[in-house]
PDB file of C-alpha atoms in Angstrom:
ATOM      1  CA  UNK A   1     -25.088 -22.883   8.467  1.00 47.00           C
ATOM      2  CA  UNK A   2     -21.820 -25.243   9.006  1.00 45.00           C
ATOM      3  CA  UNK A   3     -21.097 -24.796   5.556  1.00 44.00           C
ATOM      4  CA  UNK A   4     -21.812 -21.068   5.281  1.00 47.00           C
ATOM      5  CA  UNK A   5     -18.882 -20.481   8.039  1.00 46.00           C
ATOM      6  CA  UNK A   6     -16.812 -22.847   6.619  1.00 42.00           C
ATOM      7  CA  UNK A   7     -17.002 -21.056   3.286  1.00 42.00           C
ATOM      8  CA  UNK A   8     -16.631 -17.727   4.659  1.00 41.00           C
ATOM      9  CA  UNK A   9     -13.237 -18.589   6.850  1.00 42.00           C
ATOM     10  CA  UNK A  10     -11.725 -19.953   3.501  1.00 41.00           C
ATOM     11  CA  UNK A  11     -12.330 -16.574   1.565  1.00 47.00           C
ATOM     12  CA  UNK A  12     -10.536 -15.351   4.702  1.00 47.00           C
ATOM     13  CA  UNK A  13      -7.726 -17.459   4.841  1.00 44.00           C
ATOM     14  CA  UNK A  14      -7.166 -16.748   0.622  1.00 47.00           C
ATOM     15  CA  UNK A  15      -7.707 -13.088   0.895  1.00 48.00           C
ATOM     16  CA  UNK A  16      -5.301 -12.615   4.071  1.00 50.00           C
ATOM     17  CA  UNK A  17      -2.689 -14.805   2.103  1.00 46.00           C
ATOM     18  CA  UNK A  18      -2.636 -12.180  -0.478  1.00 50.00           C
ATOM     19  CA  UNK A  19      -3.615 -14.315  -3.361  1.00 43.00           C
ATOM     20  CA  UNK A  20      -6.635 -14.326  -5.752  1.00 45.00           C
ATOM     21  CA  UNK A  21      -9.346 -16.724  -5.899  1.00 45.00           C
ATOM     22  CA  UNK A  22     -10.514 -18.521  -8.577  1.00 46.00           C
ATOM     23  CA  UNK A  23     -14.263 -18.036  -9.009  1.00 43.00           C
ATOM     24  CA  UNK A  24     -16.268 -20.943 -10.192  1.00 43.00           C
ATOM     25  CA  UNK A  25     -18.059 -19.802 -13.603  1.00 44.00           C
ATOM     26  CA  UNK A  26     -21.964 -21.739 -14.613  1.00 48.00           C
ATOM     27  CA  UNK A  27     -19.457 -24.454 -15.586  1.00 48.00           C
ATOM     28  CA  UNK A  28     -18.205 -25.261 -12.390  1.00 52.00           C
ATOM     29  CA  UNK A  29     -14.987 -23.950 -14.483  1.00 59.00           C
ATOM     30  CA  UNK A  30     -12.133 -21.922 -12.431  1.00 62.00           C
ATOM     31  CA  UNK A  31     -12.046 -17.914 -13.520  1.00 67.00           C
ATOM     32  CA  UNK A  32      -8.854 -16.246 -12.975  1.00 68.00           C
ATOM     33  CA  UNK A  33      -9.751 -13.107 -10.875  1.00 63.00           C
ATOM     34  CA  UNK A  34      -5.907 -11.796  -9.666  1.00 66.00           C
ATOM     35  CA  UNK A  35      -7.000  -8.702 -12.029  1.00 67.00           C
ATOM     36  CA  UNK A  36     -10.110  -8.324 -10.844  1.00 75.00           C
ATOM     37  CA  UNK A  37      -9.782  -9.009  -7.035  1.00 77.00           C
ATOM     38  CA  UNK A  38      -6.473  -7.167  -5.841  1.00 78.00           C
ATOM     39  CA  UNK A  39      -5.357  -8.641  -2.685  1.00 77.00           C
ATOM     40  CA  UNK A  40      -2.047  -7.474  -2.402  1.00 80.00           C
ATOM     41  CA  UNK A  41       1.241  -5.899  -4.534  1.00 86.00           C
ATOM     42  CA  UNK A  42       4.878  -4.493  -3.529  1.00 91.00           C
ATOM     43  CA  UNK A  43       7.747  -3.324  -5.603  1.00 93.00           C
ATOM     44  CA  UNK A  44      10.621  -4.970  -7.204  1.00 95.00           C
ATOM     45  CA  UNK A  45      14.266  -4.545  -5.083  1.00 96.00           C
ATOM     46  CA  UNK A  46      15.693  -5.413  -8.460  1.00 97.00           C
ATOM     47  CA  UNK A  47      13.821  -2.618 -10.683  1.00 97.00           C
ATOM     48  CA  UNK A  48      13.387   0.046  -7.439  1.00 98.00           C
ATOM     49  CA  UNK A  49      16.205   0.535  -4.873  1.00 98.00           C
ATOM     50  CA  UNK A  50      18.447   3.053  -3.155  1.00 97.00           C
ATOM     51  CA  UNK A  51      20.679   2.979  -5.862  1.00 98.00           C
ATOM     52  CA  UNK A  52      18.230   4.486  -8.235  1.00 98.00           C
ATOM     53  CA  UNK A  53      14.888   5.562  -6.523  1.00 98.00           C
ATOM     54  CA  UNK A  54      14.848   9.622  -7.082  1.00 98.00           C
ATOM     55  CA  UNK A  55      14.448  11.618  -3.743  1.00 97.00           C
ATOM     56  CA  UNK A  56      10.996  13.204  -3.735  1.00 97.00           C
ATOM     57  CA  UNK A  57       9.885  15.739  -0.616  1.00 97.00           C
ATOM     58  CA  UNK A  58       6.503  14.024   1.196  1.00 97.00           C
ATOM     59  CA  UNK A  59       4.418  16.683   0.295  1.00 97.00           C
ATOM     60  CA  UNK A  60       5.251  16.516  -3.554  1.00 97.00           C
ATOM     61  CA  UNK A  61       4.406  13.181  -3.283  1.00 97.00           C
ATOM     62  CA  UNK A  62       1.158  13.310  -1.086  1.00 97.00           C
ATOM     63  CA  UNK A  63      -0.185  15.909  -3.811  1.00 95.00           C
ATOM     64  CA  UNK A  64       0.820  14.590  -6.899  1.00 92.00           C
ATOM     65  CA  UNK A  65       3.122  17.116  -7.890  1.00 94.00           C
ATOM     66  CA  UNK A  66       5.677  16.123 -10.511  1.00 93.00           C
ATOM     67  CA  UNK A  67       5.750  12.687  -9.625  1.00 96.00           C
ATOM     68  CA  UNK A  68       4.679   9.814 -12.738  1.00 95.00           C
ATOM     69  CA  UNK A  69       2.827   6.628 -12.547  1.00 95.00           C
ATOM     70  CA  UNK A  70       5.334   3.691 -12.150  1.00 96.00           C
ATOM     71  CA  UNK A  71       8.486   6.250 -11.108  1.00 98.00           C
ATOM     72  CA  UNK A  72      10.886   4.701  -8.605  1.00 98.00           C
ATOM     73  CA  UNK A  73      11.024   7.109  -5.698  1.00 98.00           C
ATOM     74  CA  UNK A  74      11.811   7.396  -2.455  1.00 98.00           C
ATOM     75  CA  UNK A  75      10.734   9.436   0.345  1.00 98.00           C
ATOM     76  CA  UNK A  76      11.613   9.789   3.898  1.00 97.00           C
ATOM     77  CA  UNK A  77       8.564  10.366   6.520  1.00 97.00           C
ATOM     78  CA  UNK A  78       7.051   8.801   9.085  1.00 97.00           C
ATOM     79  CA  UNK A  79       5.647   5.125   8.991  1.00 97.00           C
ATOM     80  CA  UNK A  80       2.574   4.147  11.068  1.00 96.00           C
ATOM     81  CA  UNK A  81       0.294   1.186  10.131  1.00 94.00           C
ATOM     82  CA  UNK A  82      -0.618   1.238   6.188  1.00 94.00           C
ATOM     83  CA  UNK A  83       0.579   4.370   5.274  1.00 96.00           C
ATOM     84  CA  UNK A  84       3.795   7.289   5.745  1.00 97.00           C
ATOM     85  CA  UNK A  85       3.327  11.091   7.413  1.00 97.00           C
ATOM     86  CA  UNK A  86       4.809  13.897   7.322  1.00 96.00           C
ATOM     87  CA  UNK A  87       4.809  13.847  11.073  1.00 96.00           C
ATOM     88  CA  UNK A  88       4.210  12.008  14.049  1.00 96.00           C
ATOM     89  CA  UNK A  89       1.308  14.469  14.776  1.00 97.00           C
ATOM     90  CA  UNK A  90      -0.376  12.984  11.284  1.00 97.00           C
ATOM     91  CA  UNK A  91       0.355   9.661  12.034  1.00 97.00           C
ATOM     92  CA  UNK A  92      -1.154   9.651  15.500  1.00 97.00           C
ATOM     93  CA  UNK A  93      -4.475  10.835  14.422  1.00 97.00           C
ATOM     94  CA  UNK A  94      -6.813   8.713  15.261  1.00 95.00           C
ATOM     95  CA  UNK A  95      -7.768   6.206  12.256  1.00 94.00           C
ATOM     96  CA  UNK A  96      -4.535   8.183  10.450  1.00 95.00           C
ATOM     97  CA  UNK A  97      -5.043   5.946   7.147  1.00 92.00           C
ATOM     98  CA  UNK A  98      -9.095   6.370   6.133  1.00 92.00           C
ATOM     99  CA  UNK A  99      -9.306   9.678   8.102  1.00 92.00           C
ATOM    100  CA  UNK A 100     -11.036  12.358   5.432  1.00 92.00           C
ATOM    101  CA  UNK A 101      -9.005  15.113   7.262  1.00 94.00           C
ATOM    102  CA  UNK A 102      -5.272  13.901   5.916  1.00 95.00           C
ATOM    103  CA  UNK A 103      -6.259  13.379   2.848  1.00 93.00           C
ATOM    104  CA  UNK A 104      -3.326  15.109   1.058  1.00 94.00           C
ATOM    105  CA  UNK A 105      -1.558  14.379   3.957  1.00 95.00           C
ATOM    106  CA  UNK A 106      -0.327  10.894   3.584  1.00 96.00           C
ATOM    107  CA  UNK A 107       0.550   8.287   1.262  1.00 98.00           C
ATOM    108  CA  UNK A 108      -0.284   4.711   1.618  1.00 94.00           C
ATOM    109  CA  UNK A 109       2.091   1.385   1.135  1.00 96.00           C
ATOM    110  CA  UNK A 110       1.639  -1.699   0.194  1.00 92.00           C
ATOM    111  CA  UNK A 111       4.179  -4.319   0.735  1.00 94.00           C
ATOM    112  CA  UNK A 112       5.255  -7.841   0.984  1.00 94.00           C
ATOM    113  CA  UNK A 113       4.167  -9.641   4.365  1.00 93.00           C
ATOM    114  CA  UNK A 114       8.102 -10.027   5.252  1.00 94.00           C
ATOM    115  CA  UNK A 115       8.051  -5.956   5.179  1.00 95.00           C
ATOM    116  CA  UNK A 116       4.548  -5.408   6.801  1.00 93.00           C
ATOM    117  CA  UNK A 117       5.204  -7.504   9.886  1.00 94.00           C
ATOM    118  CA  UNK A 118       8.048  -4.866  10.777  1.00 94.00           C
ATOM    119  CA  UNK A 119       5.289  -1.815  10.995  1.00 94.00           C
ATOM    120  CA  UNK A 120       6.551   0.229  13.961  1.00 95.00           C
ATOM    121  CA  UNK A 121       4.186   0.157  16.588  1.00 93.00           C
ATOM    122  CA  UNK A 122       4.546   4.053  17.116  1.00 95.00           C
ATOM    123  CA  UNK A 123       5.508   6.266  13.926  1.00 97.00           C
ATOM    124  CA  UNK A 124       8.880   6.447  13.278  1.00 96.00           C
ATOM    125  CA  UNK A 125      10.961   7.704  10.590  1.00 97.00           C
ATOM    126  CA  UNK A 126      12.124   5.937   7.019  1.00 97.00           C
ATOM    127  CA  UNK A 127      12.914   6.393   3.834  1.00 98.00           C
ATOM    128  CA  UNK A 128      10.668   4.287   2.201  1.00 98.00           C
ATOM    129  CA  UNK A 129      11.556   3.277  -1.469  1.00 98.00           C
ATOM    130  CA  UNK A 130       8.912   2.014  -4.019  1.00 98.00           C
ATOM    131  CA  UNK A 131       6.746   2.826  -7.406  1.00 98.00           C
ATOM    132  CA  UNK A 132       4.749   5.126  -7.039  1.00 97.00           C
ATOM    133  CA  UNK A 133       1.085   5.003  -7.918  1.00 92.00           C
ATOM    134  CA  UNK A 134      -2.598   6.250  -7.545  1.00 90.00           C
ATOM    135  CA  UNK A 135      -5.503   4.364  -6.170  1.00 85.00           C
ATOM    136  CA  UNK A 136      -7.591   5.717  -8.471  1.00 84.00           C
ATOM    137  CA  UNK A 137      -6.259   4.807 -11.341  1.00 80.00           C
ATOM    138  CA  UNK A 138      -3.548   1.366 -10.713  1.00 83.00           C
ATOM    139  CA  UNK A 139      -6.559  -1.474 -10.721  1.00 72.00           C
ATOM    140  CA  UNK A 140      -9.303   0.012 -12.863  1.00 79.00           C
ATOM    141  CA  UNK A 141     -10.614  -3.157 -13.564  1.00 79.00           C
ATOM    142  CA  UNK A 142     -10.391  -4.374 -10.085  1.00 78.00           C
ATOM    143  CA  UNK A 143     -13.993  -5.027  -8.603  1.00 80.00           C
ATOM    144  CA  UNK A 144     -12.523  -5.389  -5.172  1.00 81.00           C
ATOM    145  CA  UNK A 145      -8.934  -3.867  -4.002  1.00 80.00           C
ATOM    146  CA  UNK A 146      -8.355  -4.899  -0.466  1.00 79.00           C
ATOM    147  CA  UNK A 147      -5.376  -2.710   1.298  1.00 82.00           C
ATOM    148  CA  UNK A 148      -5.056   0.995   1.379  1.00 84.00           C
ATOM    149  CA  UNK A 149      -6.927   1.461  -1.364  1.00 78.00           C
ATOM    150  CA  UNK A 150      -9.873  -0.558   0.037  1.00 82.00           C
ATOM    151  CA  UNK A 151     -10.215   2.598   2.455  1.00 84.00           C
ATOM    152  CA  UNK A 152      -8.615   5.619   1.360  1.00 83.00           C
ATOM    153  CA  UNK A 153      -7.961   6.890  -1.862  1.00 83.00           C
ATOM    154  CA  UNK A 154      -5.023   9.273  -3.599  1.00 91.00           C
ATOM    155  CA  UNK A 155      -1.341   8.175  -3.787  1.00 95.00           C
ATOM    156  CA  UNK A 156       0.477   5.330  -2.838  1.00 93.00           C
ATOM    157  CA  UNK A 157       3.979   3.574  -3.010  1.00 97.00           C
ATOM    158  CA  UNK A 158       4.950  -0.151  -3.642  1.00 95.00           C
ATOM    159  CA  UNK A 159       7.515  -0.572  -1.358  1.00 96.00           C
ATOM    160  CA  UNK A 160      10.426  -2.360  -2.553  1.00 97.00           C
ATOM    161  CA  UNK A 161      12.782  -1.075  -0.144  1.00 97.00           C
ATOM    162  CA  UNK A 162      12.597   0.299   3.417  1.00 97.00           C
ATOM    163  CA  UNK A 163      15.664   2.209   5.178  1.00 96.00           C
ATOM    164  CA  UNK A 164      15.907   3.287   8.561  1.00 94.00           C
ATOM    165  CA  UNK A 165      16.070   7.423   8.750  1.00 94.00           C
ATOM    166  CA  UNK A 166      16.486  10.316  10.615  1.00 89.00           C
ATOM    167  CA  UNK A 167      13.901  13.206  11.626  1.00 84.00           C
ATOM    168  CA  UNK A 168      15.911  15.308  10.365  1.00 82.00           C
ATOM    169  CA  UNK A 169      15.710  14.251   6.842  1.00 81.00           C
ATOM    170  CA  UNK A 170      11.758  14.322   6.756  1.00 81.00           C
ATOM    171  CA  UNK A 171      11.176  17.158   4.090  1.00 80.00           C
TER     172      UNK A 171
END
């Protein structure tokens, strides 16, 4: 039983560090899984930044509309725990990133830890700058994506870049 614990705070520990485990094959071989077991990603500052992110409205990007795999956007909304709003009435809904009811309505992040840990405690407005992307369709080989994606499906950015904003520039 010891053992069993043991085991299971260690796949803890790796999966909350945002790094893949090796799996141990018939061989007692290690099996590189960071393809199949998707613990974490974020953008590039280098590739994805202010300088050339295009401006997309929220709602362009929360649909889909016009918007490719991989593009370097940004968008200005409201960010509240693993994902941006449109408004602060969106992000306060209870369980605002799995909720059924906004799908459509948001767009999840993921990020580096040194980004994550500055989540606002109540929404508040940035303009968030990443590569866009789709849950269904970024890890298709993945048999486990932890994150947004783990819960909600439909569009997300990797954040590369996060600016503060004003309400006023939410579109």
């Amino acid at each position: 039983m010891m053992l069993n614990t043991v085991g299971l705070l260690l796949i803890g520990i790796a999966l909350g560090s945002g790094t893949a485990l090796p799996a141990q094959t018939p061989s007692g071989k290690g099996e590189d899984l960071s393809d199949q077991i998707i613990t974490g990603a974020w953008g590039d500052p280098a590739k994805c930044n202010s300088s050339n992110a295009k401006p997309v409205a929220f709602m362009d990007a929360a649909l889909g509309n016009g918007i490719a795999k991989g593009e370097c956007v940004s968008i200005t909304a409201y960010w509240a725990g693993r994902a941006i709003f449109v408004s602060t009435a969106d992000a306060n809904v209870r369980k605002a990133t799995v909720t059924a009811g906004l799908t459509g309505r948001r767009v999840g992040i993921y990020a580096d830890e040194r980004t994550l840990i500055k989540t606002p405690r109540r929404p508040k407005p940035f303009k968030i700058i990443g590569t866009y992307a789709s849950c269904a369709t970024e890890w298709p080989g993945a048999m486990m994506v932890l994150g947004y994606c783990h819960f909600s499906d439909g569009p997300f950015l990797k954040i590369s870049q996060v600016l503060p904003a004003k309400r006023r520039d939410i579109r």
